[in-house]
Short mmCIF file of C-alpha atoms and ligand atoms in Angstrom, two decimals:
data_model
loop_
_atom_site.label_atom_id
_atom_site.label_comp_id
_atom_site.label_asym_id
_atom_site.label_seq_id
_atom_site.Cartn_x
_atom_site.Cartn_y
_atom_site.Cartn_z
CA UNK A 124 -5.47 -17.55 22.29
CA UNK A 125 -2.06 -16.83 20.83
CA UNK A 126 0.86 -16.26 22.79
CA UNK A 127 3.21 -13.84 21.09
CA UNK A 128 6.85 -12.92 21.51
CA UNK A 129 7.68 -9.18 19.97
CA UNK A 130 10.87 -8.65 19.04
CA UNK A 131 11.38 -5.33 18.41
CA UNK A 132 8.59 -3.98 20.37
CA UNK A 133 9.54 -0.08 20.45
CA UNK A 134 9.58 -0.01 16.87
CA UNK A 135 6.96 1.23 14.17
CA UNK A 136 5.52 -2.12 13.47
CA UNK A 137 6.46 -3.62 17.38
CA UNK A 138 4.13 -0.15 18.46
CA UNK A 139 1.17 -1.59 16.19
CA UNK A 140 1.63 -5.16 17.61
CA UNK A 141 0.98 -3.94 20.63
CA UNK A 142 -2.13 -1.82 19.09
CA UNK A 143 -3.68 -4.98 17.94
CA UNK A 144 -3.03 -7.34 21.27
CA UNK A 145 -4.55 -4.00 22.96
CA UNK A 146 -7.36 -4.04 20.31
CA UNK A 147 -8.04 -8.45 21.34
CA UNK A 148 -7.53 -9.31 24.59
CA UNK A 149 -9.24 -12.60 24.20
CA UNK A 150 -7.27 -13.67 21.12
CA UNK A 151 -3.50 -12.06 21.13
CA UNK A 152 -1.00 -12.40 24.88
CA UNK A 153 2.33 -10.89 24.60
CA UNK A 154 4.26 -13.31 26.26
CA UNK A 155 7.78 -11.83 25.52
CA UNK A 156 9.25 -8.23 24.76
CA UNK A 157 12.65 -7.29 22.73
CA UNK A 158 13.96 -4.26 22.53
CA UNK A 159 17.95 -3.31 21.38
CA UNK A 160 17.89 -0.14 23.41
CA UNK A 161 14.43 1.51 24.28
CA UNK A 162 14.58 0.29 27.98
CA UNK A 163 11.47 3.03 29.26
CA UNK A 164 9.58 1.99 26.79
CA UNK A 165 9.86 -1.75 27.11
CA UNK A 166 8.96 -1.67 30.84
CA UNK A 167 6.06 -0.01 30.09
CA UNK A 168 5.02 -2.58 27.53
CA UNK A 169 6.14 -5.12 30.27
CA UNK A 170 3.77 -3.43 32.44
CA UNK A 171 0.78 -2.71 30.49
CA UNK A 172 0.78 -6.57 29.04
CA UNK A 173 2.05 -8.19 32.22
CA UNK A 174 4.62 -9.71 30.26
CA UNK A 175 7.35 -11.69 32.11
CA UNK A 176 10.13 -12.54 29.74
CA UNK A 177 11.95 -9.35 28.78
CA UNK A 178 15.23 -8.90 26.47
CA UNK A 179 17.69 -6.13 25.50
CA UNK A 180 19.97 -6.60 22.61
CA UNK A 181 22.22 -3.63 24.02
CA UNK A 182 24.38 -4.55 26.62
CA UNK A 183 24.98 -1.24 28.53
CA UNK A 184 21.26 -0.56 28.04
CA UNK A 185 21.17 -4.40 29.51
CA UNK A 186 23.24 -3.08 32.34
CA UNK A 187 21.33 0.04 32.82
CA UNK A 188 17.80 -1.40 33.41
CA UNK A 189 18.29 -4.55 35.50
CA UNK A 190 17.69 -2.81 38.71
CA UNK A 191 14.31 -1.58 37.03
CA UNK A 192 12.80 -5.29 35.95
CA UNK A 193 9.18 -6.16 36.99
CA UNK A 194 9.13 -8.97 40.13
CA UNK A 195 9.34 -11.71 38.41
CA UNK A 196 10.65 -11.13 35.41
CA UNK A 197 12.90 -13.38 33.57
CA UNK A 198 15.42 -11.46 31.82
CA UNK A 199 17.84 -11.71 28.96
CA UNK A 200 20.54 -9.36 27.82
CA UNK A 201 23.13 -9.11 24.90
CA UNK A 202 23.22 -9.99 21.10
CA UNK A 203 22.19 -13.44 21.96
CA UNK A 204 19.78 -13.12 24.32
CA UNK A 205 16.74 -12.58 22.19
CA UNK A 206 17.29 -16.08 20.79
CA UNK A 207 17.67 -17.54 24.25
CA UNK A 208 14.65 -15.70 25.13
CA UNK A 209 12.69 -17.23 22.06
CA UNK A 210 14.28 -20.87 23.08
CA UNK A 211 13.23 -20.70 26.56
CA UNK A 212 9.93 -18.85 26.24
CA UNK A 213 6.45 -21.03 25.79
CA UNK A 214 4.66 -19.06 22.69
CA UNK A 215 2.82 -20.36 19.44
CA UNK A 216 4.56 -16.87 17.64
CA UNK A 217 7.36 -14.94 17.59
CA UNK A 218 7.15 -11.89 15.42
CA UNK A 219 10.30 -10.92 14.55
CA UNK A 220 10.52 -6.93 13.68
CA UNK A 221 14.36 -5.75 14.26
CA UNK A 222 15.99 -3.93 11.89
CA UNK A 223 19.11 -5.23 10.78
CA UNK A 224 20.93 -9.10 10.72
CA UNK A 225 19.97 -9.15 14.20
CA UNK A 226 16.62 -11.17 13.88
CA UNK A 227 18.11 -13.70 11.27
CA UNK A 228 19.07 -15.91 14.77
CA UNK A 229 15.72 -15.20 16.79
CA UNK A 230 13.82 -16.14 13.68
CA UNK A 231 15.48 -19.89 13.26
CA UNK A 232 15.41 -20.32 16.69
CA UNK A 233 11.62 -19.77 16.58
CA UNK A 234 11.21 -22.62 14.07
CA UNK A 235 13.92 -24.90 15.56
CA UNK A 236 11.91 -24.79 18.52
CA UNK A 237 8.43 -25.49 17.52
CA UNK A 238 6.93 -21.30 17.42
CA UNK A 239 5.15 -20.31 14.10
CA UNK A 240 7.21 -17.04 12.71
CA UNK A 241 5.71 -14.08 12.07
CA UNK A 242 8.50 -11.74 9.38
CA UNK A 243 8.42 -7.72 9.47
CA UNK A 244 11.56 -7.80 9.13
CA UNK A 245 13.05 -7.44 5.81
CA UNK A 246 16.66 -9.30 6.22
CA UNK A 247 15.72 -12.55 7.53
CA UNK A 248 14.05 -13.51 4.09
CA UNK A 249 16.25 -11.58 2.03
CA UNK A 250 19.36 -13.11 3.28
CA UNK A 251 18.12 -16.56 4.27
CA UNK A 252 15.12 -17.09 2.48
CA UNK A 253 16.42 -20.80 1.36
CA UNK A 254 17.45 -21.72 5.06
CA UNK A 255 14.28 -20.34 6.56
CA UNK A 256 11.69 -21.66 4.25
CA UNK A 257 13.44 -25.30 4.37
CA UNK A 258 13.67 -25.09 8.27
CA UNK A 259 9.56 -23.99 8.76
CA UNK A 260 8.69 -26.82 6.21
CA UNK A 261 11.08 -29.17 7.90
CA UNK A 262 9.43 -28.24 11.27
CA UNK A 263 5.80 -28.01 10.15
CA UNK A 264 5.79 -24.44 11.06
CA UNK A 265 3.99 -21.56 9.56
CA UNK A 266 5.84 -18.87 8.05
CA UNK A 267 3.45 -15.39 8.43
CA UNK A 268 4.03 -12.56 6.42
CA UNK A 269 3.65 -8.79 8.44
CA UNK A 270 4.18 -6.80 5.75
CA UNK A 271 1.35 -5.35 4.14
CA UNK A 272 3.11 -6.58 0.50
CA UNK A 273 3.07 -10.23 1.33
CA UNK A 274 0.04 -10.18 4.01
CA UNK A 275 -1.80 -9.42 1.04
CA UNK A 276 -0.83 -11.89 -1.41
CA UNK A 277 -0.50 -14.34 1.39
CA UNK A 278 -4.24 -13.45 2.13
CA UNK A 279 -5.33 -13.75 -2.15
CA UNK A 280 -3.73 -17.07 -1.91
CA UNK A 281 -6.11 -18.41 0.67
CA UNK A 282 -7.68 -21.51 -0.79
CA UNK A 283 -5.64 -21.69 -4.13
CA UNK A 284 -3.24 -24.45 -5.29
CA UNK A 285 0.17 -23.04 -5.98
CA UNK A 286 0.16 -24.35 -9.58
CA UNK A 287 -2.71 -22.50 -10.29
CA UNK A 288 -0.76 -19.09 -9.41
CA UNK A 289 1.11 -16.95 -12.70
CA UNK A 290 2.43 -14.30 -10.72
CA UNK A 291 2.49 -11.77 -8.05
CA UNK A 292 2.19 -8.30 -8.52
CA UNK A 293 3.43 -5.90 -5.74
CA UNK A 294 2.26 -2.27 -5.21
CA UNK A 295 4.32 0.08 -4.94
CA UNK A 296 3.73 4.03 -3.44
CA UNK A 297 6.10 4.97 -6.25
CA UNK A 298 7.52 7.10 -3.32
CA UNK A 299 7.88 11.57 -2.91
CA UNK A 300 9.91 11.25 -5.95
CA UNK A 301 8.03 8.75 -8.99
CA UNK A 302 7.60 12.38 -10.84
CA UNK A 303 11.04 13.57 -10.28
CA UNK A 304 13.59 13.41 -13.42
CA UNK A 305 17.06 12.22 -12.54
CA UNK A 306 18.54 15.30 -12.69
CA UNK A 307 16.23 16.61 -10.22
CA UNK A 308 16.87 13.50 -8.24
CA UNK A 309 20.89 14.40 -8.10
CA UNK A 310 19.61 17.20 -5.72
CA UNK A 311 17.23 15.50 -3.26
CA UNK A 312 17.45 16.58 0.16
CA UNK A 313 17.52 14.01 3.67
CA UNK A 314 14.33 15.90 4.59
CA UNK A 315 12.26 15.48 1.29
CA UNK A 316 13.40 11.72 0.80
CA UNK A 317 12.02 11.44 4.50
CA UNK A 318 8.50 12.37 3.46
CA UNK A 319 6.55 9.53 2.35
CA UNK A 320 3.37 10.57 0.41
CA UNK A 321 0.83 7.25 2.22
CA UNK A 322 2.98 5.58 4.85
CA UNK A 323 4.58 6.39 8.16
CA UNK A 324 7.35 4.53 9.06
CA UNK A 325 10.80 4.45 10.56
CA UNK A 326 13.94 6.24 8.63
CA UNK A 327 15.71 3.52 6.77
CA UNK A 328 12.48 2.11 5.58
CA UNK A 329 11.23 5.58 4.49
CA UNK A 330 14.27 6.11 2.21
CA UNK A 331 14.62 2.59 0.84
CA UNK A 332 10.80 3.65 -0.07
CA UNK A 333 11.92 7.10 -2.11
CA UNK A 334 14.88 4.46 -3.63
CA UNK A 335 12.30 1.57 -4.36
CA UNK A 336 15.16 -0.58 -2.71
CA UNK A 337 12.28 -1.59 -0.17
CA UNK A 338 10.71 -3.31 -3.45
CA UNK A 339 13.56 -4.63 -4.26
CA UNK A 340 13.92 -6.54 -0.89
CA UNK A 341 10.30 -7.41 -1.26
CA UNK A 342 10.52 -8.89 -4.51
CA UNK A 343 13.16 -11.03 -3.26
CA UNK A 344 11.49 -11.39 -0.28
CA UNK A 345 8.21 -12.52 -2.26
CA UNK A 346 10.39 -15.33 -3.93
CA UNK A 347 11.05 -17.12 -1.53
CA UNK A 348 7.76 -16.94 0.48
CA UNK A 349 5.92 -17.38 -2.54
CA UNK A 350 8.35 -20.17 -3.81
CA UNK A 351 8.08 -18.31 -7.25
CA UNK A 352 11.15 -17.04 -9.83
CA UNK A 353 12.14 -13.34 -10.00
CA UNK A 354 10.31 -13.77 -13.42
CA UNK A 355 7.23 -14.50 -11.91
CA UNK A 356 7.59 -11.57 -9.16
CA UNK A 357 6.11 -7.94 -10.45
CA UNK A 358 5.79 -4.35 -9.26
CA UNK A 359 3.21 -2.09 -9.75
CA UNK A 360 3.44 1.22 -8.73
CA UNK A 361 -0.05 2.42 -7.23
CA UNK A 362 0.21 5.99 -5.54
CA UNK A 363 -2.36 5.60 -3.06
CA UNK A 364 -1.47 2.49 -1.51
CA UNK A 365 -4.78 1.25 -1.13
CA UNK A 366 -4.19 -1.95 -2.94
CA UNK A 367 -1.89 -4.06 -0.87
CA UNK A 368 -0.84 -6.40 -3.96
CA UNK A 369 -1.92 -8.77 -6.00
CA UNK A 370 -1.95 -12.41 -7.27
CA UNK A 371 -2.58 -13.34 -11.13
CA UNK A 372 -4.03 -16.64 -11.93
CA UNK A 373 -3.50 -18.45 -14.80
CA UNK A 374 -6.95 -18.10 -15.85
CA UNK A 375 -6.00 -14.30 -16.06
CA UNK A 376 -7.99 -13.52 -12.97
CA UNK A 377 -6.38 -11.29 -10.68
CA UNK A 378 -7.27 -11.08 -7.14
CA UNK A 379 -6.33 -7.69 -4.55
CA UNK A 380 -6.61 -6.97 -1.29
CA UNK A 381 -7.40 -3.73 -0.45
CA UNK A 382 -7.48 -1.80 3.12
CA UNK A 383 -6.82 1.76 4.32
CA UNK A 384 -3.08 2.18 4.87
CA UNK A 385 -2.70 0.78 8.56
CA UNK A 386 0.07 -2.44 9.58
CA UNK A 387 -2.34 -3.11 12.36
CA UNK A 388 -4.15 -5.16 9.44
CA UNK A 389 -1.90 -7.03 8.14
CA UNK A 390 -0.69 -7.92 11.63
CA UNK A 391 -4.04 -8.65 12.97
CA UNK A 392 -4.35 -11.37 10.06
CA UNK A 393 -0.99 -12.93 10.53
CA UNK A 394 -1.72 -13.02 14.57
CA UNK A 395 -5.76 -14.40 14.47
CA UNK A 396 -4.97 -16.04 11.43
CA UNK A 397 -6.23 -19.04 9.81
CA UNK A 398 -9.64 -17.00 11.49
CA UNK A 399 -10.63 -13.34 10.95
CA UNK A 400 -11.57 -10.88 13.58
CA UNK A 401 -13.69 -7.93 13.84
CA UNK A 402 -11.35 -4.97 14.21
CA UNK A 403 -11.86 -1.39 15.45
CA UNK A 404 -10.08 -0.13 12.17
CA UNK A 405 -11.44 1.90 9.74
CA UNK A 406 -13.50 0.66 6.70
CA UNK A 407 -12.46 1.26 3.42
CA UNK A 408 -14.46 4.17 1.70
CA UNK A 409 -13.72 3.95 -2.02
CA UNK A 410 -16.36 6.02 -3.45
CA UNK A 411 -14.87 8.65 -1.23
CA UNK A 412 -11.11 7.69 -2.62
CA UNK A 413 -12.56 8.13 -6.26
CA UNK A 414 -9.85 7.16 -7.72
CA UNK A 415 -6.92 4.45 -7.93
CA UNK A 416 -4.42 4.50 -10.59
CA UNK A 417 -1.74 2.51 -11.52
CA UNK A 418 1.46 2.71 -13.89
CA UNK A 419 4.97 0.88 -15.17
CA UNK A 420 7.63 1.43 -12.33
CA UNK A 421 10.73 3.22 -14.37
CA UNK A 422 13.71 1.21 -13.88
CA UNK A 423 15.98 3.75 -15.42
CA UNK A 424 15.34 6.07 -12.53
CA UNK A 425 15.08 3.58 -9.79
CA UNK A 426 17.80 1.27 -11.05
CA UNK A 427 16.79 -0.69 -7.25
CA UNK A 428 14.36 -3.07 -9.09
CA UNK A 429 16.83 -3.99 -11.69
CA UNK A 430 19.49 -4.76 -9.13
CA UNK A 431 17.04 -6.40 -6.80
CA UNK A 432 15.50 -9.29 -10.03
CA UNK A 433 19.64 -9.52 -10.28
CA UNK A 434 20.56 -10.57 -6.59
CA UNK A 435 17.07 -12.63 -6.88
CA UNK A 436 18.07 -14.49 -9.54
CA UNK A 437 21.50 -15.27 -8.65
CA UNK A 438 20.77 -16.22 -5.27
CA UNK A 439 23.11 -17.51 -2.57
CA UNK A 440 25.02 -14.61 -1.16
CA UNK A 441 24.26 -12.01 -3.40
CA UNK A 442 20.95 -10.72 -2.02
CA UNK A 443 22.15 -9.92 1.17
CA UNK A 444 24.90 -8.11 -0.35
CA UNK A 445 22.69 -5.95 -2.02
CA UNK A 446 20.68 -5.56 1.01
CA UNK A 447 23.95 -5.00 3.50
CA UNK A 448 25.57 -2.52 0.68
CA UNK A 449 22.22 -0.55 0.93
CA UNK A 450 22.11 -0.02 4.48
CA UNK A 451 25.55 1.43 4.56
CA UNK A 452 24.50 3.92 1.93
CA UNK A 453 21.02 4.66 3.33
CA UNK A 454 23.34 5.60 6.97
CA UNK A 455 25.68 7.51 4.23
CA UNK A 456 22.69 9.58 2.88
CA UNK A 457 21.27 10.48 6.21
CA UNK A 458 24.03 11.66 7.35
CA UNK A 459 24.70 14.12 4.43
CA UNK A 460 27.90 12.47 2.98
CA UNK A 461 26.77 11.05 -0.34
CA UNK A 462 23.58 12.20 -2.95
CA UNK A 463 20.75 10.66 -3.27
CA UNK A 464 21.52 8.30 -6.72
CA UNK A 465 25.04 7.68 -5.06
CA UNK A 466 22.98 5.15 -3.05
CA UNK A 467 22.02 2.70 -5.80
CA UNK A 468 25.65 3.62 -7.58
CA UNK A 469 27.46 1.79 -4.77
CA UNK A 470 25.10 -0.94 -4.36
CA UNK A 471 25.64 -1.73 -7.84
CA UNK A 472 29.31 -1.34 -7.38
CA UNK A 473 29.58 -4.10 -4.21
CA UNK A 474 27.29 -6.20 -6.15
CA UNK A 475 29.59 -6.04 -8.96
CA UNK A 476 32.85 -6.95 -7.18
CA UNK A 477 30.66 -9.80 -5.03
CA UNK A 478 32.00 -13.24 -5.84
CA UNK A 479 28.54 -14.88 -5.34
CA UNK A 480 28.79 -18.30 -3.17
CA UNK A 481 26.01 -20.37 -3.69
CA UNK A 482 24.12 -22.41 -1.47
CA UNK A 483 25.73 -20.59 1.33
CA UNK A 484 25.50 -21.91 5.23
CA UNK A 485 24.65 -18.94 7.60
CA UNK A 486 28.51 -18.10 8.52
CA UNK A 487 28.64 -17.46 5.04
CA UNK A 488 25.74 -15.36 4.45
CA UNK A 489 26.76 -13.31 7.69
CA UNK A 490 30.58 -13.39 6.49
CA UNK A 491 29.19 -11.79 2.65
CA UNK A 492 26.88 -9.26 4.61
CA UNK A 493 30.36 -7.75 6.57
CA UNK A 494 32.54 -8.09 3.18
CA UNK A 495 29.72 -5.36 1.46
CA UNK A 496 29.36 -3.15 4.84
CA UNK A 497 33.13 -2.79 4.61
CA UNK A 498 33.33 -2.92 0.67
CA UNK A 499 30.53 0.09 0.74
CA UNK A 500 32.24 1.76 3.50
CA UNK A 501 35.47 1.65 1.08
CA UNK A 502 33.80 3.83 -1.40
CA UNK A 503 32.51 6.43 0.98
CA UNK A 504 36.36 7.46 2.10
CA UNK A 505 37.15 7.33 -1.64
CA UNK A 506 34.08 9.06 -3.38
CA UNK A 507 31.04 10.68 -2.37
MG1 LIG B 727 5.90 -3.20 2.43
#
């Protein structure tokens, strides 16, 4: 039985966490529940799982649901009570899946005190891959990839010898616009860059998809997991999203894994790994699919990958400027004030004026993330 603590539990991927523990009862217990603001929805969680350690990141939403709490409950509320939660909460696993910086403390705290970590979310990798990886080694501790990317090289790499690996290939949807020409992508609206052709996700993640920024952070993301150079790190773009991604060996074999496009896969496998499960989710049909193609990703139009393998390589602080610069543009684009390339024109722009530190302590890395949040937010009074 694993005992799980859910940060982020009203979210996309928190929603399918709590599809799988639903899905095995006898191998999956949600011990603890996070939320930053969805209060109804984490007491019903609370409820359902008779879970007794709850947290809220928001402190008037804090405020607002303490007369509410199951009997019982312990309770934590503000910025830092998700870490105290994690500190003072028995659990093998805490799966971290905030958006934002905000699970970068949760996540070392889950090490530091002796949890395995399970990463959905993007930042904590991107931004302190070096700090992270050295802390679960340090500790003993598993690191367990959630998204579907790295579940699936994670899962090719069962059994292998990391010597024996070349490189990794990610899949990529390609996104609603891998046909569209740059000039038609000058004119992209908030609602068509919100339509993803094979996924359904939350907002930010569904236009970082249209970008390819989300590949970006998973390349750099695949790094560090993977303990591989940028070099080694590739992207495929495969429309269907059938084939999770890939590993090369250097024998030239190539191994894939391969599922119908649901997270409650690659979450099942992090949770029940090193074992697998029978699930209640839907086979894979390929002779009904017919067909899976694949082709080059196009830098030139989705300049993300280029900037991405250049935050990668440098390291230190510039990869969560590139990620922090992004957000503030993503918010920018959503709410109408800048076009659609302007997003990966001011990333590049931060990135250029960033005066990378390497080997940065976490101060730093949360110091460089507000220096491009403010730099970006520079260029949207200037230009849009
Ligand atoms: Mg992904």
């Amino acid at each position: 039985m694993k005992r799980v603590i859910l940060l982020g539990s009203s979210g996309s991927i928190g929603e399918s966490t709590c599809k799988v523990a639903r899905a095995l009862p006898e191998k999956m217990k949600i011990v603890g529940l996070a939320v930053a603001k969805s209060t109804d929805r984490l007491l019903e969680q609370a409820q359902e799982f008779g879970v007794k350690a709850l947290a809220v990141s928001d402190v008037q939403a804090a405020e607002n649901v303490k007369s509410r709490l199951p009997t019982g409950a312990k309770f934590y509320s503000g910025p830092d009570g998700l870490t105290r939660m994690v500190e003072e909460t028995q659990a093998d696993m805490v799966l971290v899946a905030i958006v934002g910086t905000a699970g970068l403390a949760p996540a070392l705290a889950a090490l530091q005190s002796g949890k395995d970590l399970a990463v959905a979310s993007k930042e904590i990798l991107v931004l302190a891959g070096s700090a992270v990886m050295a802390e679960a080694k340090k500790r003993g501790k598993q690191i367990l990839p959630v998204d579907s990317e790295h579940n699936a090289i994670f899962q090719c790499l069962q059994g292998a010898n990391g010597k024996e690996v070349r490189k990794v290939i990610l899949t990529a949807s390609g996104g609603p616009f891998r046909r569209s020409s740059s000039q038609e992508m000058e004119k992209v609206t908030v609602a068509q860059a919100l339509k993803h052709p094979t996924w359904s996700m939350g907002k930010k993640i569904t236009i970082d998809s249209a970008t390819m920024f989300n590949k970006g952070l998973e390349m750099i993301e695949a790094h560090w997991l993977f303990g591989l150079p940028m070099s080694r790190v590739d992207v495929v773009v495969h429309p269907q999203s059938i084939v999770h991604s890939m590993v090369e060996f250097i024998d030239g074999s190539v191994l894939a894994q391969l599922s119908v496009t649901d997270m409650c896969f690659p979450i099942q496998y992090a949770v029940t790994y090193p074992e697998r499960m029978p699930s209640g989710l839907p086979p894979l049909d390929l002779a009904k699919l017919g067909n899976l193609s694949f082709e080059a990703p196009d830098e030139k139009r989705f300049p993300a990958l280029r900037l991405a393998r250049e935050a990668g390589e440098a390291g230190g602080t510039l990869p969560g400027v590139f990620n922090a610069a992004n957000e503030v543009a993503v918010e920018a684009f959503l709410e109408g004030r800048i076009s659609f390339p302007r997003i990966w024109g001011m990333v590049e722009s931060v990135m250029q004026e960033h005066r990378t530190e390497k080997n940065p302590n976490l101060e730093s890395i949360v110091a460089a993330d507000q220096w491009a949040r403010v730099q970006a937010k520079a260029q949207l009074g200037s230009k849009t």
